Amino acid sequence: MSSESNTASGRVRLMESATKLFAERSYVEVGIAEILKVSGVQAPTLYHHFGDKEKLFVAWAEQAFLKLGDEIRQSTNDMADPLDALTALAERVGECAYLPIFRTLDSAKRLRDLNNVARIEQAYFRAIFEPLCIALMAASDAGRIAIDAIDRSASVFLMGSLAVSSKNELPGSGADSNYRWWVNHFVFGFIRPLP
C-alpha cells in the first residue's frame, strides 16, 4: 500500500473516530489518547493532518454541520407549505444523532483559538440558523405568521425542536417526537398568527 493511501486512510480514520467520540461526549471529555486508540493511528498522523485535537474537532464540527445543512435543504426544498418546511427542519435538527448541536457549540466556546470558535459558529449559522430564518420569513411572507424578532424566534424554535426530539427526551417533559405538534404550538404560542 502506498504512503499516499495510508495518509488518506489515516485522515479518514481520524475523522471517523472524531464522529464517534464527539457525538457521544464533549470536546473536553475526549482525550488525544482515546482518539488515537479508536482511530488506530499514531500521534504523528494526527499532527500531520490536523495539527492538534482542537483542529480535528473543528474539522469534524464543520463537516457535521455541512452534512446536516445538506439534509435540511434536501428535506425542505420545494415545500409549498412553510409550516411543512418548518416541521421537516425541526425533525432534521431534533433527530440528528451524529451532531449534538448545543454540546458542540458549547464545546466550541472552550477552544483556545478564537478563529476556530468562529469557524464552528459560522458552520452552525450556514447549516441551521440561516435555513431556519429563511423558513420563518417564508411563513411570514405567506401570511402564516408575524415575526417581531427573527433571531429570538429562531432560537426558541430550535430549543423546542430539540426538546421534543425522541433522542433527547428530557426528564419529566413528556416529550413525544411529534414535530408538527411543536410547529403548531410554536406558531400559536410564541409567534402571532395572522388571520
mmCIF file of C-alpha atoms in Angstrom:
data_model
loop_
_atom_site.group_PDB
_atom_site.id
_atom_site.type_symbol
_atom_site.label_atom_id
_atom_site.label_comp_id
_atom_site.label_asym_id
_atom_site.label_seq_id
_atom_site.Cartn_x
_atom_site.Cartn_y
_atom_site.Cartn_z
ATOM 1 C CA MET A 1 0.000 0.000 0.000
ATOM 2 C CA SER A 2 1.414 3.401 -0.917
ATOM 3 C CA SER A 3 2.147 6.034 1.686
ATOM 4 C CA GLU A 4 -0.414 8.304 -0.029
ATOM 5 C CA SER A 5 -3.238 5.800 0.561
ATOM 6 C CA ASN A 6 -2.016 5.293 4.133
ATOM 7 C CA THR A 7 -2.135 9.050 4.625
ATOM 8 C CA ALA A 8 -5.654 9.301 3.222
ATOM 9 C CA SER A 9 -6.902 6.367 5.294
ATOM 10 C CA GLY A 10 -5.328 7.842 8.444
ATOM 11 C CA ARG A 11 -7.202 11.108 7.913
ATOM 12 C CA VAL A 12 -10.438 9.218 7.248
ATOM 13 C CA ARG A 13 -9.975 7.067 10.355
ATOM 14 C CA LEU A 14 -9.319 10.156 12.479
ATOM 15 C CA MET A 15 -12.496 11.812 11.182
ATOM 16 C CA GLU A 16 -14.482 8.628 11.783
ATOM 17 C CA SER A 17 -13.207 8.402 15.349
ATOM 18 C CA ALA A 18 -13.984 12.098 15.886
ATOM 19 C CA THR A 19 -17.531 11.487 14.649
ATOM 20 C CA LYS A 20 -17.989 8.627 17.066
ATOM 21 C CA LEU A 21 -16.398 10.277 20.081
ATOM 22 C CA PHE A 22 -17.636 13.866 19.727
ATOM 23 C CA ALA A 23 -21.178 12.682 19.016
ATOM 24 C CA GLU A 24 -21.097 10.969 22.427
ATOM 25 C CA ARG A 25 -19.136 13.436 24.577
ATOM 26 C CA SER A 26 -17.905 16.996 24.697
ATOM 27 C CA TYR A 27 -14.580 18.227 23.396
ATOM 28 C CA VAL A 28 -13.005 18.407 26.874
ATOM 29 C CA GLU A 29 -14.146 14.862 27.742
ATOM 30 C CA VAL A 30 -12.379 13.289 24.762
ATOM 31 C CA GLY A 31 -8.627 12.887 25.006
ATOM 32 C CA ILE A 32 -5.996 12.555 22.328
ATOM 33 C CA ALA A 33 -5.037 9.082 23.534
ATOM 34 C CA GLU A 34 -8.626 7.914 23.093
ATOM 35 C CA ILE A 35 -8.852 9.426 19.607
ATOM 36 C CA LEU A 36 -5.635 7.632 18.621
ATOM 37 C CA LYS A 37 -6.829 4.341 20.097
ATOM 38 C CA VAL A 38 -10.235 4.446 18.395
ATOM 39 C CA SER A 39 -8.773 5.549 15.053
ATOM 40 C CA GLY A 40 -5.883 3.107 15.169
ATOM 41 C CA VAL A 41 -3.336 5.724 14.109
ATOM 42 C CA GLN A 42 -0.248 7.122 15.746
ATOM 43 C CA ALA A 43 0.125 10.685 17.064
ATOM 44 C CA PRO A 44 2.240 11.878 14.094
ATOM 45 C CA THR A 45 -0.690 11.083 11.781
ATOM 46 C CA LEU A 46 -2.998 13.289 13.856
ATOM 47 C CA TYR A 47 -0.475 16.109 13.923
ATOM 48 C CA HIS A 48 0.262 15.764 10.204
ATOM 49 C CA HIS A 49 -3.387 16.023 9.148
ATOM 50 C CA PHE A 50 -4.858 18.339 11.760
ATOM 51 C CA GLY A 51 -2.097 19.807 13.906
ATOM 52 C CA ASP A 52 -3.842 19.035 17.189
ATOM 53 C CA LYS A 53 -7.078 17.834 18.783
ATOM 54 C CA GLU A 54 -8.678 21.272 18.515
ATOM 55 C CA LYS A 55 -8.260 21.418 14.749
ATOM 56 C CA LEU A 56 -9.595 17.856 14.434
ATOM 57 C CA PHE A 57 -12.650 18.921 16.447
ATOM 58 C CA VAL A 58 -13.170 21.936 14.178
ATOM 59 C CA ALA A 59 -12.855 19.810 11.031
ATOM 60 C CA TRP A 60 -15.348 17.301 12.449
ATOM 61 C CA ALA A 61 -17.820 20.023 13.512
ATOM 62 C CA GLU A 62 -17.665 21.790 10.150
ATOM 63 C CA GLN A 63 -18.190 18.502 8.318
ATOM 64 C CA ALA A 64 -21.099 17.501 10.584
ATOM 65 C CA PHE A 65 -22.812 20.898 10.239
ATOM 66 C CA LEU A 66 -22.331 20.768 6.456
ATOM 67 C CA LYS A 67 -23.945 17.327 6.345
ATOM 68 C CA LEU A 68 -26.886 18.464 8.481
ATOM 69 C CA GLY A 69 -27.305 21.601 6.370
ATOM 70 C CA ASP A 70 -27.471 19.450 3.224
ATOM 71 C CA GLU A 71 -30.093 17.224 4.866
ATOM 72 C CA ILE A 72 -32.130 20.269 5.894
ATOM 73 C CA ARG A 73 -32.047 21.720 2.379
ATOM 74 C CA GLN A 74 -32.964 18.387 0.791
ATOM 75 C CA SER A 75 -35.885 17.836 3.163
ATOM 76 C CA THR A 76 -37.291 21.367 2.846
ATOM 77 C CA ASN A 77 -36.728 22.051 -0.873
ATOM 78 C CA ASP A 78 -39.847 22.662 -2.897
ATOM 79 C CA MET A 79 -42.259 22.502 0.042
ATOM 80 C CA ALA A 80 -45.220 24.725 -0.751
ATOM 81 C CA ASP A 81 -46.471 24.984 2.840
ATOM 82 C CA PRO A 82 -43.987 26.873 5.026
ATOM 83 C CA LEU A 83 -45.232 25.014 8.115
ATOM 84 C CA ASP A 84 -44.348 21.721 6.403
ATOM 85 C CA ALA A 85 -40.851 23.119 5.813
ATOM 86 C CA LEU A 86 -40.585 24.146 9.473
ATOM 87 C CA THR A 87 -41.741 20.678 10.529
ATOM 88 C CA ALA A 88 -39.147 18.979 8.302
ATOM 89 C CA LEU A 89 -36.444 21.306 9.599
ATOM 90 C CA ALA A 90 -37.430 20.630 13.225
ATOM 91 C CA GLU A 91 -37.287 16.894 12.589
ATOM 92 C CA ARG A 92 -33.844 17.040 10.953
ATOM 93 C CA VAL A 93 -32.458 19.102 13.836
ATOM 94 C CA GLY A 94 -34.183 17.084 16.552
ATOM 95 C CA GLU A 95 -33.288 13.645 15.262
ATOM 96 C CA CYS A 96 -29.699 14.343 14.212
ATOM 97 C CA ALA A 97 -27.758 11.628 16.034
ATOM 98 C CA TYR A 98 -24.291 12.415 14.696
ATOM 99 C CA LEU A 99 -24.199 16.065 15.814
ATOM 100 C CA PRO A 100 -25.189 17.169 19.328
ATOM 101 C CA ILE A 101 -25.770 20.778 18.299
ATOM 102 C CA PHE A 102 -25.736 22.608 21.622
ATOM 103 C CA ARG A 103 -22.947 20.483 23.110
ATOM 104 C CA THR A 104 -20.842 21.169 20.027
ATOM 105 C CA LEU A 105 -21.475 24.919 20.235
ATOM 106 C CA ASP A 106 -20.738 24.868 23.962
ATOM 107 C CA SER A 107 -17.517 22.923 23.344
ATOM 108 C CA ALA A 108 -16.520 25.469 20.716
ATOM 109 C CA LYS A 109 -16.625 28.211 23.341
ATOM 110 C CA ARG A 110 -13.877 26.367 25.218
ATOM 111 C CA LEU A 111 -11.419 26.299 22.315
ATOM 112 C CA ARG A 112 -8.178 28.290 22.606
ATOM 113 C CA ASP A 113 -8.156 29.756 19.105
ATOM 114 C CA LEU A 114 -10.942 32.286 18.550
ATOM 115 C CA ASN A 115 -10.716 31.694 14.794
ATOM 116 C CA ASN A 116 -11.707 28.080 15.413
ATOM 117 C CA VAL A 117 -14.653 29.211 17.542
ATOM 118 C CA ALA A 118 -15.752 31.485 14.706
ATOM 119 C CA ARG A 119 -15.438 28.688 12.134
ATOM 120 C CA ILE A 120 -17.750 26.410 14.113
ATOM 121 C CA GLU A 121 -20.259 29.187 14.757
ATOM 122 C CA GLN A 122 -20.258 30.079 11.047
ATOM 123 C CA ALA A 123 -20.855 26.432 10.134
ATOM 124 C CA TYR A 124 -23.820 26.362 12.540
ATOM 125 C CA PHE A 125 -25.277 29.565 11.096
ATOM 126 C CA ARG A 126 -24.936 28.348 7.498
ATOM 127 C CA ALA A 127 -26.315 24.879 8.208
ATOM 128 C CA ILE A 128 -29.165 25.556 10.633
ATOM 129 C CA PHE A 129 -29.818 29.152 11.596
ATOM 130 C CA GLU A 130 -29.940 30.662 8.100
ATOM 131 C CA PRO A 131 -32.265 27.985 6.646
ATOM 132 C CA LEU A 132 -34.476 28.346 9.707
ATOM 133 C CA CYS A 133 -34.666 32.126 9.336
ATOM 134 C CA ILE A 134 -35.473 31.691 5.639
ATOM 135 C CA ALA A 135 -38.275 29.247 6.519
ATOM 136 C CA LEU A 136 -39.630 31.627 9.156
ATOM 137 C CA MET A 137 -39.551 34.509 6.669
ATOM 138 C CA ALA A 138 -41.323 32.337 4.060
ATOM 139 C CA ALA A 139 -44.040 31.611 6.620
ATOM 140 C CA SER A 140 -44.280 35.330 7.313
ATOM 141 C CA ASP A 141 -44.350 36.209 3.601
ATOM 142 C CA ALA A 142 -47.085 33.599 3.066
ATOM 143 C CA GLY A 143 -49.126 35.317 5.758
ATOM 144 C CA ARG A 144 -48.968 32.368 8.139
ATOM 145 C CA ILE A 145 -47.119 34.157 10.965
ATOM 146 C CA ALA A 146 -45.912 37.588 12.003
ATOM 147 C CA ILE A 147 -42.423 37.813 13.433
ATOM 148 C CA ASP A 148 -41.149 40.572 15.710
ATOM 149 C CA ALA A 149 -37.572 39.391 16.329
ATOM 150 C CA ILE A 150 -36.474 36.659 13.950
ATOM 151 C CA ASP A 151 -33.278 35.782 15.819
ATOM 152 C CA ARG A 152 -35.129 35.187 19.079
ATOM 153 C CA SER A 153 -37.924 33.332 17.308
ATOM 154 C CA ALA A 154 -35.390 31.091 15.570
ATOM 155 C CA SER A 155 -33.629 30.343 18.881
ATOM 156 C CA VAL A 156 -36.914 29.430 20.578
ATOM 157 C CA PHE A 157 -37.824 27.245 17.607
ATOM 158 C CA LEU A 158 -34.519 25.353 17.789
ATOM 159 C CA MET A 159 -34.819 24.815 21.541
ATOM 160 C CA GLY A 160 -38.323 23.411 21.119
ATOM 161 C CA SER A 161 -37.254 21.183 18.230
ATOM 162 C CA LEU A 162 -34.575 19.643 20.409
ATOM 163 C CA ALA A 163 -36.926 19.353 23.410
ATOM 164 C CA VAL A 164 -39.491 17.265 21.507
ATOM 165 C CA SER A 165 -36.830 15.058 19.972
ATOM 166 C CA SER A 166 -37.177 11.376 20.705
ATOM 167 C CA LYS A 167 -33.396 11.176 21.144
ATOM 168 C CA ASN A 168 -33.324 13.864 23.840
ATOM 169 C CA GLU A 169 -36.420 13.023 25.903
ATOM 170 C CA LEU A 170 -35.924 15.466 28.712
ATOM 171 C CA PRO A 171 -36.889 14.038 32.135
ATOM 172 C CA GLY A 172 -40.426 14.982 33.087
ATOM 173 C CA SER A 173 -41.102 16.680 29.766
ATOM 174 C CA GLY A 174 -43.427 14.026 28.405
ATOM 175 C CA ALA A 175 -41.899 14.860 25.067
ATOM 176 C CA ASP A 176 -43.032 12.885 22.098
ATOM 177 C CA SER A 177 -41.333 13.292 18.762
ATOM 178 C CA ASN A 178 -44.298 14.975 17.085
ATOM 179 C CA TYR A 179 -42.655 17.842 15.238
ATOM 180 C CA ARG A 180 -45.911 19.043 13.681
ATOM 181 C CA TRP A 181 -47.251 19.445 17.242
ATOM 182 C CA TRP A 182 -44.239 21.612 18.066
ATOM 183 C CA VAL A 183 -44.598 23.752 14.920
ATOM 184 C CA ASN A 184 -48.290 24.344 15.640
ATOM 185 C CA HIS A 185 -47.570 25.288 19.256
ATOM 186 C CA PHE A 186 -44.690 27.479 18.175
ATOM 187 C CA VAL A 187 -46.886 29.296 15.658
ATOM 188 C CA PHE A 188 -49.795 29.740 18.035
ATOM 189 C CA GLY A 189 -47.842 30.120 21.262
ATOM 190 C CA PHE A 190 -44.727 32.122 20.520
ATOM 191 C CA ILE A 191 -45.484 33.849 17.251
ATOM 192 C CA ARG A 192 -48.522 35.941 16.467
ATOM 193 C CA PRO A 193 -50.500 34.002 13.852
ATOM 194 C CA LEU A 194 -52.008 36.124 11.158
ATOM 195 C CA PRO A 195 -55.757 35.833 10.451
#
